[in-house]
Amino acid sequence: MQDETGDRRRSRVALEVAAYSILGFWLFYVVIATTQSLIVGWDNQFELAQRRLGVTVAGIAITFLLYGVLRRVDDRSFGERIAVAFVAAIPCAIGIGLANYYFFNAYKPELLYRDPEMLRDMIRHPYLAKNVAEIAVSRYFFLLAWAAIYLAISYASETREAERRVAAFAQTAKEAEIRALRYQVNPHFLFNTLNSLSSLVMTGRNAEAEAMIMNLSTFYRTSLSGDPMDDVPLSEEVRLQRLYLDIEAVRFPERLKTEIEVPEELMPLCVPGLILQPLVENAIKYGVSRANRPVTISITARSERGKLVLTIADDGKGPGEGEEHGTGVGLANVRDRLQARFGSKAGLVTHVPKGGGFVVTLAMPEVRDGCH
């Protein structure tokens, strides 16, 4: 039903364009013919104008017939449509020639021509074929000029429609990619937290396991309630990461330290949902879980020349050992999501400080509207 409505809409627009172009062409004919008549100084200008109007009405009707023929081959190749225009314009031009002959030669010529000798000659030698052919040749090129403009407009319309379809397909593919990447975060996170929960249960830390289950329930209820296509306020993303770090703090009560420094004025900015989650998980996996000392995970934000810059860092690994952070699903997922959402306007860089640890920095445009 929707496609049929779209087809009718496009046909109506095409008819309007055709009508305006046809009327414009024949108005041009009337202006030129009337100007020529006035310059030459023919008699009976009012009678000439009436007959010229009759030819114009007939010409408009015949040109609409040509339009109907061209519309019937709209689904053919452009070359075929040009060929049809050349062929179909021939009988149309002959029809206009016949209409011209009727109005200016056959219909009551005595009202138009006052010279008796001329009238007698017209009756004895009507020269129908010659007169029709003379007018038809000039009108043939007149019709071809209109057909060329119509086909150009039609081709431009088809090109725009094709561009819209390509853009729509590209947008659909982009949305599918974003959804797939966003859903990829959930099972990865769930695996890690369930693994942590299993460790607590196996070691008899039931109270801590119960706390983790409650936090995990809250985390998933919050993170899964939104559409993967929607951005979220930075404040919401920070809140979820606090919740996740609280979950992991049950597992690493002595080793995990957190620092979150996000200015209040940046909290309303929009970011892709759970964009920080894989990075914080990496910090837990490679920084905290493999250390035998307290490790600090920091999340900071700043504004820099119209971009929001987010940094996730940990000091868990020794010098030269942090490269392992930069491999695997987590960083690739974040890179791909930023690329899908912002294109070349966003980026991700990693850094291994000399003193140890691992730093990931995200930069993306500041988006202040559109958070859900």
PDB file of C-alpha atoms in Angstrom, residues 71-172:
ATOM      1  CA  ARG A  71       5.203   8.002 -19.827  1.00  0.00           C
ATOM      2  CA  ARG A  72       4.441   4.480 -21.041  1.00  0.00           C
ATOM      3  CA  VAL A  73       8.132   3.852 -21.712  1.00  0.00           C
ATOM      4  CA  ASP A  74       9.427   5.356 -18.458  1.00  0.00           C
ATOM      5  CA  ASP A  75      10.733   1.940 -17.408  1.00  0.00           C
ATOM      6  CA  ARG A  76      12.812   1.527 -20.581  1.00  0.00           C
ATOM      7  CA  SER A  77      16.438   2.532 -20.994  1.00  0.00           C
ATOM      8  CA  PHE A  78      17.187   6.197 -21.628  1.00  0.00           C
ATOM      9  CA  GLY A  79      18.333   5.456 -25.182  1.00  0.00           C
ATOM     10  CA  GLU A  80      15.075   3.665 -25.977  1.00  0.00           C
ATOM     11  CA  ARG A  81      13.064   6.573 -24.614  1.00  0.00           C
ATOM     12  CA  ILE A  82      14.968   8.997 -26.835  1.00  0.00           C
ATOM     13  CA  ALA A  83      14.251   6.789 -29.862  1.00  0.00           C
ATOM     14  CA  VAL A  84      10.542   6.663 -28.943  1.00  0.00           C
ATOM     15  CA  ALA A  85      10.489  10.455 -28.671  1.00  0.00           C
ATOM     16  CA  PHE A  86      11.976  10.843 -32.171  1.00  0.00           C
ATOM     17  CA  VAL A  87       9.458   8.421 -33.669  1.00  0.00           C
ATOM     18  CA  ALA A  88       6.361   9.476 -31.725  1.00  0.00           C
ATOM     19  CA  ALA A  89       6.936  13.158 -32.511  1.00  0.00           C
ATOM     20  CA  ILE A  90       6.375  12.479 -36.260  1.00  0.00           C
ATOM     21  CA  PRO A  91       2.620  11.747 -36.167  1.00  0.00           C
ATOM     22  CA  CYS A  92       2.182  14.418 -33.502  1.00  0.00           C
ATOM     23  CA  ALA A  93       3.815  17.009 -35.761  1.00  0.00           C
ATOM     24  CA  ILE A  94       1.612  15.892 -38.673  1.00  0.00           C
ATOM     25  CA  GLY A  95      -1.451  16.263 -36.437  1.00  0.00           C
ATOM     26  CA  ILE A  96      -0.450  19.827 -35.544  1.00  0.00           C
ATOM     27  CA  GLY A  97       0.135  20.522 -39.248  1.00  0.00           C
ATOM     28  CA  LEU A  98      -3.380  19.300 -40.062  1.00  0.00           C
ATOM     29  CA  ALA A  99      -4.854  21.446 -37.278  1.00  0.00           C
ATOM     30  CA  ASN A 100      -2.963  24.460 -38.608  1.00  0.00           C
ATOM     31  CA  TYR A 101      -4.206  23.795 -42.149  1.00  0.00           C
ATOM     32  CA  TYR A 102      -7.777  23.498 -40.957  1.00  0.00           C
ATOM     33  CA  PHE A 103      -7.801  26.733 -38.970  1.00  0.00           C
ATOM     34  CA  PHE A 104      -5.847  28.853 -41.458  1.00  0.00           C
ATOM     35  CA  ASN A 105      -6.846  27.333 -44.797  1.00  0.00           C
ATOM     36  CA  ALA A 106      -9.973  25.178 -44.701  1.00  0.00           C
ATOM     37  CA  TYR A 107     -12.222  26.843 -42.136  1.00  0.00           C
ATOM     38  CA  LYS A 108     -14.000  29.907 -43.646  1.00  0.00           C
ATOM     39  CA  PRO A 109     -10.939  31.366 -45.358  1.00  0.00           C
ATOM     40  CA  GLU A 110     -13.107  34.319 -46.549  1.00  0.00           C
ATOM     41  CA  LEU A 111     -13.115  35.669 -42.999  1.00  0.00           C
ATOM     42  CA  LEU A 112      -9.340  35.744 -42.994  1.00  0.00           C
ATOM     43  CA  TYR A 113      -8.302  36.595 -46.533  1.00  0.00           C
ATOM     44  CA  ARG A 114      -9.919  39.545 -48.299  1.00  0.00           C
ATOM     45  CA  ASP A 115      -8.252  39.075 -51.719  1.00  0.00           C
ATOM     46  CA  PRO A 116     -10.793  37.285 -54.017  1.00  0.00           C
ATOM     47  CA  GLU A 117      -8.062  36.020 -56.313  1.00  0.00           C
ATOM     48  CA  MET A 118      -6.215  34.439 -53.402  1.00  0.00           C
ATOM     49  CA  LEU A 119      -9.409  32.769 -52.204  1.00  0.00           C
ATOM     50  CA  ARG A 120     -10.146  31.307 -55.639  1.00  0.00           C
ATOM     51  CA  ASP A 121      -6.568  30.027 -55.893  1.00  0.00           C
ATOM     52  CA  MET A 122      -6.830  28.389 -52.461  1.00  0.00           C
ATOM     53  CA  ILE A 123     -10.015  26.603 -53.516  1.00  0.00           C
ATOM     54  CA  ARG A 124      -8.585  25.425 -56.854  1.00  0.00           C
ATOM     55  CA  HIS A 125      -5.174  24.436 -55.409  1.00  0.00           C
ATOM     56  CA  PRO A 126      -5.500  23.547 -51.711  1.00  0.00           C
ATOM     57  CA  TYR A 127      -1.931  22.153 -51.551  1.00  0.00           C
ATOM     58  CA  LEU A 128      -2.898  20.152 -48.465  1.00  0.00           C
ATOM     59  CA  ALA A 129       0.173  17.907 -48.388  1.00  0.00           C
ATOM     60  CA  LYS A 130       2.581  20.751 -49.007  1.00  0.00           C
ATOM     61  CA  ASN A 131       1.092  23.046 -46.369  1.00  0.00           C
ATOM     62  CA  VAL A 132       0.807  20.289 -43.773  1.00  0.00           C
ATOM     63  CA  ALA A 133       4.367  19.099 -44.443  1.00  0.00           C
ATOM     64  CA  GLU A 134       5.754  22.626 -44.138  1.00  0.00           C
ATOM     65  CA  ILE A 135       4.138  23.178 -40.745  1.00  0.00           C
ATOM     66  CA  ALA A 136       4.833  19.610 -39.583  1.00  0.00           C
ATOM     67  CA  VAL A 137       8.593  19.949 -40.126  1.00  0.00           C
ATOM     68  CA  SER A 138       8.865  23.054 -37.956  1.00  0.00           C
ATOM     69  CA  ARG A 139       6.542  21.612 -35.303  1.00  0.00           C
ATOM     70  CA  TYR A 140       8.513  18.361 -35.306  1.00  0.00           C
ATOM     71  CA  PHE A 141      11.590  20.129 -33.979  1.00  0.00           C
ATOM     72  CA  PHE A 142       9.353  22.115 -31.636  1.00  0.00           C
ATOM     73  CA  LEU A 143       8.042  18.856 -30.160  1.00  0.00           C
ATOM     74  CA  LEU A 144      11.519  17.350 -29.977  1.00  0.00           C
ATOM     75  CA  ALA A 145      12.696  20.380 -27.998  1.00  0.00           C
ATOM     76  CA  TRP A 146       9.885  19.825 -25.498  1.00  0.00           C
ATOM     77  CA  ALA A 147      10.574  16.067 -25.361  1.00  0.00           C
ATOM     78  CA  ALA A 148      14.264  16.750 -24.685  1.00  0.00           C
ATOM     79  CA  ILE A 149      13.403  18.967 -21.735  1.00  0.00           C
ATOM     80  CA  TYR A 150      10.895  16.448 -20.409  1.00  0.00           C
ATOM     81  CA  LEU A 151      13.367  13.559 -20.694  1.00  0.00           C
ATOM     82  CA  ALA A 152      16.070  15.648 -19.014  1.00  0.00           C
ATOM     83  CA  ILE A 153      13.723  16.451 -16.116  1.00  0.00           C
ATOM     84  CA  SER A 154      12.665  12.815 -15.925  1.00  0.00           C
ATOM     85  CA  TYR A 155      16.255  11.589 -15.921  1.00  0.00           C
ATOM     86  CA  ALA A 156      17.236  14.085 -13.225  1.00  0.00           C
ATOM     87  CA  SER A 157      14.251  12.956 -11.120  1.00  0.00           C
ATOM     88  CA  GLU A 158      15.237   9.306 -11.516  1.00  0.00           C
ATOM     89  CA  THR A 159      18.812  10.132 -10.551  1.00  0.00           C
ATOM     90  CA  ARG A 160      17.653  11.897  -7.393  1.00  0.00           C
ATOM     91  CA  GLU A 161      15.357   8.991  -6.565  1.00  0.00           C
ATOM     92  CA  ALA A 162      18.215   6.514  -7.063  1.00  0.00           C
ATOM     93  CA  GLU A 163      20.433   8.637  -4.810  1.00  0.00           C
ATOM     94  CA  ARG A 164      17.700   8.665  -2.153  1.00  0.00           C
ATOM     95  CA  ARG A 165      17.383   4.878  -2.370  1.00  0.00           C
ATOM     96  CA  VAL A 166      21.144   4.419  -2.088  1.00  0.00           C
ATOM     97  CA  ALA A 167      21.213   6.781   0.900  1.00  0.00           C
ATOM     98  CA  ALA A 168      18.323   4.886   2.503  1.00  0.00           C
ATOM     99  CA  PHE A 169      20.067   1.539   1.961  1.00  0.00           C
ATOM    100  CA  ALA A 170      23.297   2.944   3.356  1.00  0.00           C
ATOM    101  CA  GLN A 171      21.458   4.301   6.409  1.00  0.00           C
ATOM    102  CA  THR A 172      19.759   0.942   6.943  1.00  0.00           C
TER     103      THR A 172
END
